[in-house]
XYZ file of C-alpha atoms in Angstrom:
76
model
C 97.099 99.303 97.856
C 98.864 102.048 99.637
C 101.874 104.057 98.323
C 104.263 101.425 99.535
C 102.466 98.621 97.680
C 100.868 97.131 100.828
C 97.372 95.599 100.591
C 94.805 97.473 102.592
C 91.534 95.646 103.176
C 90.081 92.436 104.349
C 90.573 89.051 102.671
C 88.211 86.229 103.449
C 88.873 82.687 102.341
C 86.168 80.162 102.843
C 84.592 82.403 105.529
C 87.914 82.925 107.383
C 89.191 86.438 107.781
C 92.887 86.026 106.803
C 93.972 89.002 108.990
C 92.434 87.399 112.098
C 93.915 84.039 111.160
C 97.432 85.447 110.823
C 97.236 87.289 114.074
C 95.803 84.309 115.832
C 98.670 82.190 114.659
C 101.260 84.848 115.673
C 102.248 85.466 112.107
C 101.132 89.085 112.109
C 100.444 91.924 114.585
C 97.493 94.323 114.787
C 98.196 97.726 113.150
C 96.856 100.772 114.930
C 94.671 101.605 111.884
C 92.582 98.503 112.666
C 90.996 100.454 115.561
C 88.456 101.836 113.056
C 87.397 98.443 111.711
C 84.609 96.213 112.736
C 87.209 93.430 113.256
C 89.247 95.270 115.853
C 87.838 93.523 118.878
C 88.460 90.084 117.278
C 91.994 91.021 116.261
C 92.881 92.305 119.765
C 91.437 89.223 121.364
C 93.335 86.730 119.172
C 96.497 88.853 119.513
C 96.349 88.638 123.245
C 95.774 84.850 123.092
C 98.758 84.422 120.808
C 100.861 86.636 123.050
C 99.934 84.561 126.073
C 101.043 81.408 124.138
C 104.270 83.249 123.417
C 104.321 81.996 119.840
C 106.879 83.123 117.383
C 106.631 83.629 113.639
C 108.158 80.830 111.631
C 108.066 79.841 107.964
C 106.755 76.433 108.887
C 103.761 77.926 110.818
C 103.011 80.173 107.860
C 103.109 77.283 105.432
C 100.842 75.228 107.733
C 98.361 78.049 107.955
C 98.453 78.534 104.198
C 97.645 74.890 103.587
C 94.805 74.943 106.137
C 93.329 77.829 104.215
C 93.789 75.921 100.929
C 96.535 78.340 99.627
C 99.513 76.024 99.501
C 100.629 74.481 96.308
C 100.835 70.752 96.035
C 104.125 69.539 94.610
C 104.757 66.034 93.289
């Protein structure tokens, strides 16, 4: 965690890099500090693809991504 309480690192869920998945689904942008990481090329590539699709961030898209990654809660 940094001084502002932000998570710094890589989170993998079932072999999926969450940072790459968020950028790929236009739910996040690549921060300049990613330049030093081994995931930088992947992040830039998926960011450009998302930009070309002109996707926008939405709560529904985030919830769908969360469920695909097995993070959503099932309510009855």
